[in-house]
Amino acid sequence: MGYVDKVLEGLKTKNAHEPEFLQAASEVLESLRVVIESDRKYEDVGLLERIIEPERVFIFRVPWLDDSGRVQVNRGFRVQFNSAIGPYKGGLRFHPSVNLSIIKFLGFEQIFKNSLTGQPIGGGKGGSDFDPKGKSDFEVMKFCQSFMTELGKYIGADTDVPAGDIGVGGREIGFLYGQYKRNTGLYEGVLTGKGLTFGGSLARTEATGYGLVYCAEEYLKSIGDSYKGKKVSVSGSGNVAIFATEKVHQLGGKVVTMTDSNGYVYDEAGIDLDLIKEIKLVKRGRLTDYAAARKASKYVEVGKGKVWDVAVDIALPCATQNELDLADAKELVKNGVKVVGEGANMPSTQEAADYFIEKKIAFLPGKASNAGGVATSALEMSQNSMRTSWTFDEVDRKLNTIMVNIFHSIDNAAKEYGMAGNYVAGANIAGFKKVADAMMAQGIV
Ligand code: NDP
Ligand code: 2IT
């Protein structure tokens, strides 16, 4: 049995109860086969066994008082996965579905994503099964304070720097930052995605969505094409979805869909961004509110059809893991999709991703195409360390350059290993090599 198969077998036995982590780790190991099996040096130092094991995992109790004075208890997580190339870096997710498997899959993906950005950041992720939906601002604050009182023991500007993810935006980062400062007395860049008045970077809010669109734009340029006149579907209606839509519109394309966990809207004239921002970012409302305000749009409830049934040139899944399965991929391809760019983390199932690649669709995997968010977080860390702040245009230009470089590094890695156009393999290989080199140079740790 080859080295990769041996490690895969151990992975499955040890993590049988962690399906999302198994999915993410198996995909990476499978596509590293060509690299690993051509050189014994990785096996000699047990590199794969080490890279699939987090350096450290924290699981903790988060007690807080709700508005009626009742005690609520949630579970908190932080996975410090890999610090070979820099301090742990990765978001916090607050969603009722959060468990160890989901945080480990996200932390594992983050190692390779962060490596692809070209910046000195290791991989980590955290979060809680707390659901911010339907909670008052005070409840969210009390939860965040309790969460940080525990998490704060394990993080720091030079050790582990969390940020946002699903359910964690500017409001939550503000509360978390306030409590960290209060508990430690340190005014340091321990979180990214901070408010602009206390160390946040311009363009961090927009960065993941913009970066996704820049990455796909570079692919389009490579075939002499652009967004002009393209019809685009977006899923999700949160941070990533909104700013991906904004950038597509700026570049001449038209986004016609958005989703939330209750359904999707189809707006033939193009999503009205001012309206969606007002509903989602200000009122914390639902897409049903959008449909009610835009009579010309169509609303389809969950269970009565999927957003991937809509015929488009480009699809940008920006909601959550495994939201696009093989049947959806077949429908998209049948209807003529040419590019699929993942804004979310692992939104396509393995079967869907394989199908896109088989059908020669330009499939840009999340760990490359959504790396603009964390890359701009690293730019925020740099600005904090230098005690300076760059203009929006400066940060946006750097983000654009990073995404262009990411596209070419995954494209080149795929070509180098005889898999031209397979950006999944390209991203895994290019991301892995830098981390593996650093781990080997640092000895068996
Ligand atoms: P938000 O919380 O801002 O938005 C999430 C959106 O996805 C909402 O519209 C939400 O709908 C929908 N959604 C979430 N979970 C589910 C679910 N289980 N089923 C159906 N819909 C769901 O999060 P972000 O926009 O920040 O994150 C979206 C994705 O992008 C995630 O996969 C995240 O990991 C990834 N990502 C985020 C980055 C960032 O910088 N924020 C960076 C890189 C990747 P509803 O309101 O109904 O829950
Ligand atoms: O998945 C991701 O890359 C994020 N949620 C952003 C992480 C970060 O540290 O900015």
Coordinates of C-alpha atoms and ligand atoms in Angstrom, one line a residue:
M1 CA 0.0 0.0 0.0
G2 CA 1.4 3.4 -0.9
Y3 CA 2.0 6.2 1.6
V4 CA -1.0 8.3 0.7
D5 CA -3.4 5.2 1.0
K6 CA -1.9 4.3 4.4
V7 CA -2.5 7.8 5.7
L8 CA -6.0 7.9 4.2
E9 CA -6.8 4.6 5.9
G10 CA -5.6 5.9 9.3
L11 CA -7.5 9.2 8.8
K12 CA -10.8 7.3 8.2
T13 CA -10.4 5.1 11.2
K14 CA -9.5 7.9 13.6
N15 CA -12.0 10.5 12.3
A16 CA -14.9 8.3 11.3
H17 CA -17.3 10.5 13.2
E18 CA -16.1 13.7 11.5
P19 CA -17.6 13.7 8.0
E20 CA -16.8 17.2 6.9
F21 CA -13.2 17.0 8.1
L22 CA -12.8 13.6 6.4
Q23 CA -14.2 15.1 3.2
A24 CA -11.8 18.0 3.2
A25 CA -8.7 16.0 4.2
S26 CA -9.4 13.2 1.8
E27 CA -9.7 15.6 -1.1
V28 CA -6.4 17.2 -0.3
L29 CA -4.5 13.9 0.2
E30 CA -5.9 12.5 -3.0
S31 CA -4.7 15.4 -5.1
L32 CA -1.3 15.4 -3.4
R33 CA -0.6 11.8 -4.5
V34 CA 1.5 12.9 -7.5
V35 CA 3.7 15.1 -5.4
I36 CA 4.0 12.7 -2.4
E37 CA 4.6 9.5 -4.2
S38 CA 7.4 10.9 -6.4
D39 CA 9.6 11.7 -3.5
R40 CA 10.2 9.6 -0.3
K41 CA 11.2 12.7 1.7
Y42 CA 7.7 13.3 2.9
E43 CA 7.1 9.8 4.2
D44 CA 10.5 9.7 5.9
V45 CA 9.4 12.5 8.2
G46 CA 5.8 11.5 8.6
L47 CA 4.7 14.7 7.0
L48 CA 1.2 13.7 6.1
E49 CA 0.4 12.1 9.5
R50 CA 1.5 15.4 11.1
I51 CA -0.3 17.8 8.7
I52 CA -3.7 16.1 9.2
E53 CA -3.5 16.4 13.0
P54 CA -4.2 19.8 14.6
E55 CA -1.4 21.1 16.8
R56 CA -4.0 21.9 19.4
V57 CA -7.8 21.9 20.0
F58 CA -9.6 23.9 22.6
I59 CA -13.3 23.1 23.5
F60 CA -14.9 25.2 26.2
R61 CA -18.1 26.1 28.0
V62 CA -19.6 29.5 27.2
P63 CA -22.3 30.4 29.8
W64 CA -24.2 33.6 29.4
L65 CA -27.5 35.2 30.6
D66 CA -30.3 35.9 28.1
D67 CA -32.5 38.9 28.3
S68 CA -35.0 37.1 30.5
G69 CA -32.2 36.4 33.0
R70 CA -32.0 32.7 32.2
V71 CA -28.6 30.9 32.0
Q72 CA -27.7 29.7 28.5
V73 CA -24.8 27.5 27.7
N74 CA -23.0 27.1 24.3
R75 CA -20.0 25.2 23.3
G76 CA -16.9 27.1 22.1
F77 CA -14.1 25.8 19.8
R78 CA -10.7 26.9 18.6
V79 CA -8.6 24.6 16.5
Q80 CA -4.9 25.7 16.1
F81 CA -4.1 23.5 13.1
N82 CA -0.8 24.5 11.7
S83 CA 1.8 27.2 12.6
A84 CA 4.5 26.2 10.2
I85 CA 4.5 29.5 8.1
G86 CA 3.0 31.9 10.6
P87 CA 0.7 32.5 13.6
Y88 CA -2.7 30.6 13.4
K89 CA -5.1 32.7 11.4
G90 CA -8.7 32.0 10.6
G91 CA -12.3 33.0 11.3
L92 CA -14.9 32.3 14.0
R93 CA -18.2 30.8 12.9
F94 CA -21.3 31.2 15.1
H95 CA -24.0 28.9 13.8
P96 CA -26.2 26.1 15.4
S97 CA -24.6 23.5 13.2
V98 CA -21.0 24.2 14.5
N99 CA -19.2 21.1 15.8
L100 CA -15.7 19.8 16.0
S101 CA -15.8 18.2 12.5
I102 CA -16.9 21.5 10.9
I103 CA -14.2 23.5 12.7
K104 CA -11.5 21.0 11.8
F105 CA -12.5 21.0 8.1
L106 CA -12.4 24.7 8.1
G107 CA -9.1 24.9 9.9
F108 CA -7.6 22.3 7.6
E109 CA -8.6 24.2 4.5
Q110 CA -7.3 27.4 6.0
I111 CA -3.7 26.0 6.2
F112 CA -3.5 25.7 2.4
K113 CA -5.6 28.8 1.7
N114 CA -3.3 30.9 3.9
S115 CA -0.3 29.5 2.2
L116 CA -1.6 30.4 -1.2
T117 CA -2.0 34.1 -0.2
G118 CA 1.8 34.3 -0.1
Q119 CA 1.6 35.8 3.4
P120 CA 3.1 34.5 6.7
I121 CA -0.1 33.1 8.3
G122 CA -0.7 29.6 9.7
G123 CA -4.1 27.8 9.7
G124 CA -6.8 27.9 12.5
K125 CA -10.5 28.2 12.9
G126 CA -13.0 28.5 15.7
G127 CA -16.6 29.2 16.6
S128 CA -19.6 28.2 18.5
D129 CA -23.0 26.5 18.2
F130 CA -24.5 29.9 19.3
D131 CA -27.1 31.2 16.9
P132 CA -27.0 35.0 16.6
K133 CA -30.3 35.0 14.7
G134 CA -33.2 36.3 16.7
K135 CA -31.0 37.4 19.6
S136 CA -30.9 41.0 20.8
D137 CA -27.8 43.1 20.5
F138 CA -27.3 42.7 24.3
E139 CA -27.6 39.0 24.1
V140 CA -25.0 38.8 21.3
M141 CA -22.7 41.1 23.4
K142 CA -23.1 39.0 26.5
F143 CA -22.4 35.8 24.6
C144 CA -19.3 37.4 22.9
Q145 CA -17.9 38.6 26.2
S146 CA -18.2 35.2 27.8
F147 CA -16.8 33.5 24.6
M148 CA -13.8 35.8 24.6
T149 CA -13.1 35.5 28.3
E150 CA -12.2 31.9 27.6
L151 CA -10.8 32.1 24.1
G152 CA -8.7 35.1 25.1
K153 CA -6.4 32.8 27.1
Y154 CA -5.2 31.0 23.9
I155 CA -4.8 33.8 21.3
G156 CA -2.7 36.9 20.7
A157 CA -1.4 39.2 18.0
D158 CA 1.7 37.0 17.4
T159 CA 0.1 33.6 18.2
D160 CA -3.4 33.2 16.9
V161 CA -5.5 35.9 15.2
P162 CA -9.3 35.1 14.7
A163 CA -11.7 37.0 12.4
G164 CA -15.2 36.6 11.2
D165 CA -17.0 33.9 9.3
I166 CA -20.7 32.8 9.2
G167 CA -22.6 34.7 11.9
V168 CA -19.6 36.8 12.9
G169 CA -19.4 40.2 11.3
G170 CA -18.4 43.7 12.4
R171 CA -20.8 43.8 15.4
E172 CA -19.5 40.5 16.9
I173 CA -15.8 41.4 16.3
G174 CA -16.3 44.7 18.1
F175 CA -17.8 43.0 21.2
L176 CA -15.1 40.4 21.1
Y177 CA -12.3 42.9 20.8
G178 CA -13.7 45.1 23.6
Q179 CA -13.6 42.1 26.0
Y180 CA -10.1 41.0 25.0
K181 CA -8.8 44.4 25.7
R182 CA -10.6 44.6 29.0
N183 CA -9.3 41.2 30.1
T184 CA -5.7 41.6 29.0
G185 CA -5.1 45.4 28.9
L186 CA -3.5 44.9 25.5
Y187 CA -4.4 47.2 22.5
E188 CA -3.1 44.8 19.9
G189 CA -4.2 43.3 16.6
V190 CA -5.6 40.1 18.1
L191 CA -8.6 40.1 15.7
T192 CA -9.1 41.2 12.2
G193 CA -12.2 42.6 10.6
K194 CA -12.2 45.3 13.3
G195 CA -14.1 48.5 13.0
L196 CA -12.3 51.3 11.1
T197 CA -12.0 53.5 14.3
F198 CA -10.1 50.8 16.2
G199 CA -7.5 49.2 13.9
G200 CA -9.7 47.7 11.2
S201 CA -8.5 47.8 7.6
L202 CA -10.4 49.5 4.8
A203 CA -11.6 47.0 2.2
R204 CA -11.6 44.0 4.7
T205 CA -15.4 44.0 4.7
E206 CA -15.5 43.8 0.9
A207 CA -12.4 41.6 0.5
T208 CA -13.7 38.0 0.3
G209 CA -16.4 38.8 -2.3
Y210 CA -14.2 41.2 -4.3
G211 CA -11.3 38.7 -4.2
L212 CA -13.5 35.9 -5.5
V213 CA -14.6 38.0 -8.5
Y214 CA -10.9 39.1 -9.1
C215 CA -9.8 35.5 -9.2
A216 CA -12.5 34.4 -11.7
E217 CA -11.7 37.6 -13.7
E218 CA -8.1 36.5 -14.1
Y219 CA -9.3 33.1 -15.4
L220 CA -11.7 35.0 -17.8
K221 CA -8.8 37.1 -19.0
S222 CA -6.7 34.0 -19.6
I223 CA -9.2 32.9 -22.2
G224 CA -9.7 36.5 -23.6
D225 CA -13.0 37.0 -21.9
S226 CA -14.6 39.3 -19.2
Y227 CA -17.7 39.7 -17.1
K228 CA -19.3 42.0 -19.7
G229 CA -22.8 40.8 -20.4
K230 CA -22.4 37.6 -18.2
K231 CA -25.3 36.3 -16.2
V232 CA -24.2 35.2 -12.7
S233 CA -25.9 33.3 -9.9
V234 CA -24.8 33.9 -6.3
S235 CA -25.9 31.8 -3.3
G236 CA -26.0 33.2 0.2
S237 CA -26.9 36.8 1.0
G238 CA -24.3 37.6 3.7
N239 CA -20.9 39.3 3.6
V240 CA -19.3 37.3 0.8
A241 CA -22.4 37.1 -1.4
I242 CA -23.1 40.9 -1.2
F243 CA -19.7 42.1 -2.0
A244 CA -19.2 39.5 -4.8
T245 CA -22.4 40.8 -6.3
E246 CA -21.2 44.4 -6.0
K247 CA -17.9 43.7 -7.8
V248 CA -19.6 41.6 -10.6
H249 CA -21.9 44.6 -11.2
Q250 CA -19.0 47.0 -11.3
L251 CA -17.3 44.8 -13.9
G252 CA -20.3 44.7 -16.2
G253 CA -21.9 41.3 -15.2
K254 CA -25.4 40.8 -13.8
V255 CA -26.1 38.8 -10.7
V256 CA -29.7 37.4 -10.8
T257 CA -30.0 35.3 -7.6
M258 CA -29.3 35.2 -3.9
T259 CA -30.3 32.7 -1.2
D260 CA -30.7 32.4 2.5
S261 CA -31.6 29.3 4.5
N262 CA -35.3 29.6 3.7
G263 CA -35.2 30.1 -0.1
Y264 CA -33.8 32.0 -3.1
V265 CA -34.8 35.1 -5.1
Y266 CA -34.5 35.4 -8.8
D267 CA -34.3 38.9 -10.1
E268 CA -34.1 39.1 -13.9
A269 CA -33.2 42.7 -13.9
G270 CA -30.2 42.1 -11.6
I271 CA -30.1 42.1 -7.8
D272 CA -30.8 45.5 -6.3
L273 CA -27.7 46.0 -4.1
D274 CA -28.9 49.0 -2.2
L275 CA -32.0 47.1 -1.2
I276 CA -30.3 43.9 -0.3
K277 CA -27.7 45.9 1.8
E278 CA -30.5 47.7 3.7
I279 CA -32.3 44.4 4.4
K280 CA -29.3 42.3 5.3
L281 CA -26.7 44.6 6.7
V282 CA -28.9 47.2 8.5
K283 CA -32.2 45.5 9.3
R284 CA -30.9 41.9 9.6
G285 CA -33.9 40.8 7.6
R286 CA -34.7 38.0 5.2
L287 CA -34.9 37.5 1.4
T288 CA -38.7 37.3 1.7
D289 CA -38.4 41.0 2.6
Y290 CA -36.5 41.6 -0.6
A291 CA -39.1 39.7 -2.7
A292 CA -41.9 41.7 -1.0
A293 CA -40.1 45.0 -1.9
R294 CA -39.2 44.0 -5.5
K295 CA -42.5 42.9 -7.1
A296 CA -40.7 41.8 -10.3
S297 CA -38.5 39.3 -8.5
K298 CA -39.5 35.7 -7.9
Y299 CA -39.1 33.9 -4.5
V300 CA -38.7 30.2 -4.4
E301 CA -38.9 28.5 -1.0
V302 CA -36.5 25.7 0.1
G303 CA -37.8 22.4 -1.1
K304 CA -39.5 23.9 -4.2
G305 CA -36.5 24.3 -6.3
K306 CA -32.8 25.2 -6.0
V307 CA -30.8 28.3 -7.1
W308 CA -28.6 26.0 -9.2
D309 CA -31.6 25.3 -11.5
V310 CA -31.2 28.9 -12.9
A311 CA -29.3 29.0 -16.2
V312 CA -26.2 31.2 -15.9
D313 CA -22.7 31.7 -17.4
I314 CA -21.0 31.9 -14.0
A315 CA -22.1 30.4 -10.6
L316 CA -20.6 31.7 -7.3
P317 CA -21.7 29.6 -4.3
C318 CA -21.2 31.9 -1.3
A319 CA -23.3 30.4 1.5
T320 CA -22.1 27.2 3.2
Q321 CA -20.4 23.7 2.8
N322 CA -22.0 21.1 0.6
E323 CA -24.7 23.4 -0.8
L324 CA -24.1 22.3 -4.4
D325 CA -24.3 18.5 -5.1
L326 CA -23.8 16.3 -8.1
A327 CA -27.4 16.8 -9.3
D328 CA -27.0 20.6 -9.1
A329 CA -23.7 20.4 -10.9
K330 CA -25.3 18.4 -13.7
E331 CA -28.1 21.0 -14.0
L332 CA -25.7 23.9 -14.1
V333 CA -23.6 22.2 -16.8
K334 CA -26.7 21.2 -18.8
N335 CA -27.8 24.9 -18.7
G336 CA -24.4 26.1 -20.0
V337 CA -22.4 27.3 -17.0
K338 CA -18.7 28.0 -17.9
V339 CA -17.2 29.1 -14.6
V340 CA -17.8 28.1 -11.0
G341 CA -16.0 30.1 -8.3
E342 CA -16.4 29.1 -4.7
G343 CA -16.9 32.0 -2.3
A344 CA -17.9 29.7 0.5
N345 CA -15.7 27.0 2.0
M346 CA -16.3 23.7 0.3
P347 CA -19.7 24.5 -1.0
S348 CA -19.4 21.8 -3.7
T349 CA -19.5 18.2 -2.7
Q350 CA -16.6 16.1 -3.9
E351 CA -18.8 14.5 -6.6
A352 CA -19.9 17.9 -7.9
A353 CA -16.3 19.2 -8.0
D354 CA -15.2 16.1 -9.9
Y355 CA -18.0 16.5 -12.4
F356 CA -17.1 20.1 -13.1
I357 CA -13.5 19.1 -13.7
E358 CA -14.5 16.2 -15.9
K359 CA -16.7 18.5 -18.0
K360 CA -13.9 21.0 -18.3
I361 CA -15.7 23.8 -16.5
A362 CA -13.4 26.3 -14.9
F363 CA -13.8 25.2 -11.3
L364 CA -12.1 27.5 -8.8
P365 CA -12.0 25.9 -5.4
G366 CA -12.7 28.0 -2.3
K367 CA -9.3 27.6 -0.7
A368 CA -7.9 29.7 -3.7
S369 CA -10.9 31.8 -4.8
N370 CA -12.1 32.9 -1.4
A371 CA -8.6 33.6 0.0
G372 CA -9.0 37.4 -0.5
G373 CA -10.7 37.7 2.9
V374 CA -7.9 36.2 4.9
A375 CA -5.3 37.8 2.7
T376 CA -6.7 41.2 3.6
S377 CA -6.8 40.2 7.2
A378 CA -3.1 39.7 6.9
L379 CA -2.9 43.2 5.4
E380 CA -4.8 44.4 8.5
M381 CA -2.2 42.7 10.7
S382 CA 0.6 44.4 8.8
Q383 CA -1.0 47.8 9.2
N384 CA -1.6 47.2 13.0
S385 CA 2.1 46.2 13.4
M386 CA 3.2 49.3 11.5
R387 CA 0.7 51.4 13.4
T388 CA -0.6 52.8 10.2
S389 CA -3.5 52.5 7.8
W390 CA -3.6 52.4 4.1
T391 CA -6.3 53.9 1.8
F392 CA -9.1 51.8 0.4
D393 CA -7.4 51.9 -3.1
E394 CA -4.1 50.7 -1.7
V395 CA -5.6 47.7 0.0
D396 CA -7.8 46.9 -2.9
R397 CA -4.9 47.0 -5.3
K398 CA -2.9 44.7 -3.1
L399 CA -5.9 42.4 -2.9
N400 CA -6.2 42.3 -6.6
T401 CA -2.5 41.5 -7.1
I402 CA -2.8 38.7 -4.5
M403 CA -5.8 37.1 -6.3
V404 CA -4.1 37.4 -9.7
N405 CA -1.1 35.7 -8.3
I406 CA -3.2 33.0 -6.7
F407 CA -4.9 32.2 -10.0
H408 CA -1.5 31.9 -11.8
S409 CA 0.1 29.8 -9.0
I410 CA -2.8 27.3 -9.0
D411 CA -2.9 27.3 -12.8
N412 CA 0.9 26.7 -13.1
A413 CA 1.0 24.0 -10.4
A414 CA -1.8 22.1 -12.2
K415 CA 0.2 22.4 -15.5
E416 CA 3.5 21.4 -13.9
Y417 CA 1.9 18.1 -12.7
G418 CA 0.2 17.3 -16.0
M419 CA -3.3 18.3 -14.9
A420 CA -3.8 21.6 -16.8
G421 CA -7.2 23.2 -15.9
N422 CA -7.6 21.1 -12.7
Y423 CA -7.5 24.0 -10.2
V424 CA -8.4 21.8 -7.3
A425 CA -5.2 19.8 -7.7
G426 CA -3.3 23.1 -8.5
A427 CA -4.5 24.8 -5.3
N428 CA -3.8 21.8 -3.1
I429 CA -0.3 21.2 -4.5
A430 CA 0.7 24.9 -4.5
G431 CA -0.7 25.5 -1.0
F432 CA 0.9 22.3 0.4
K433 CA 4.4 22.7 -0.9
K434 CA 5.2 25.9 1.0
V435 CA 3.8 24.5 4.3
A436 CA 5.6 21.1 3.8
D437 CA 8.9 22.8 3.1
A438 CA 8.6 24.9 6.3
M439 CA 7.6 21.9 8.4
M440 CA 10.5 19.9 7.1
A441 CA 13.0 22.7 7.8
Q442 CA 11.6 23.0 11.4
G443 CA 12.2 19.3 12.3
I444 CA 9.8 16.7 13.7
V445 CA 7.5 19.0 15.7
Ligands
NDP1 P1 -22.7 35.4 6.6 O1 -23.1 35.0 8.0 O2 -22.5 36.9 6.4 O3 -23.7 34.9 5.5 C1 -24.0 33.6 5.4 C2 -25.0 33.4 4.3 O4 -25.1 32.0 4.0 C3 -26.4 33.8 4.8 O5 -27.2 34.2 3.7 C4 -27.0 32.5 5.3 O6 -28.4 32.4 5.3 C5 -26.4 31.5 4.4 N1 -26.2 30.2 5.1 C6 -25.4 30.0 6.1 N2 -25.5 28.7 6.5 C7 -26.4 28.2 5.8 C8 -27.0 26.9 5.7 N3 -26.6 25.9 6.6 N4 -28.0 26.7 4.8 C9 -28.3 27.6 4.0 N5 -27.8 28.9 3.9 C10 -26.9 29.1 4.8 O7 -21.3 34.6 6.3 P2 -20.2 34.9 5.2 O8 -20.8 35.5 4.0 O9 -19.1 35.5 5.9 O10 -19.7 33.4 4.8 C11 -20.3 32.7 3.7 C12 -19.3 31.6 3.3 O11 -18.1 32.2 2.9 C13 -19.0 30.6 4.4 O12 -18.7 29.3 3.9 C14 -17.6 31.1 5.0 O13 -16.9 30.1 5.6 C15 -17.0 31.6 3.7 N6 -15.9 32.6 3.8 C16 -16.1 33.7 4.5 C17 -15.1 34.7 4.6 C18 -15.3 36.0 5.2 O14 -14.3 36.8 5.2 N7 -16.4 36.3 5.8 C19 -13.8 34.4 4.0 C20 -13.7 33.1 3.2 C21 -14.8 32.3 3.2 P3 -29.2 32.6 6.7 O15 -29.2 34.1 7.0 O16 -30.6 32.1 6.4 O17 -28.5 31.8 7.7
2IT2 O1 -12.7 31.2 5.7 C1 -12.0 32.3 5.8 O2 -10.9 32.4 5.2 C2 -12.4 33.3 6.7 N1 -13.5 33.2 7.3 C3 -11.6 34.6 6.9 C4 -10.5 34.3 7.9 C5 -9.7 35.5 8.3 O3 -8.9 35.3 9.2 O4 -9.9 36.6 7.8

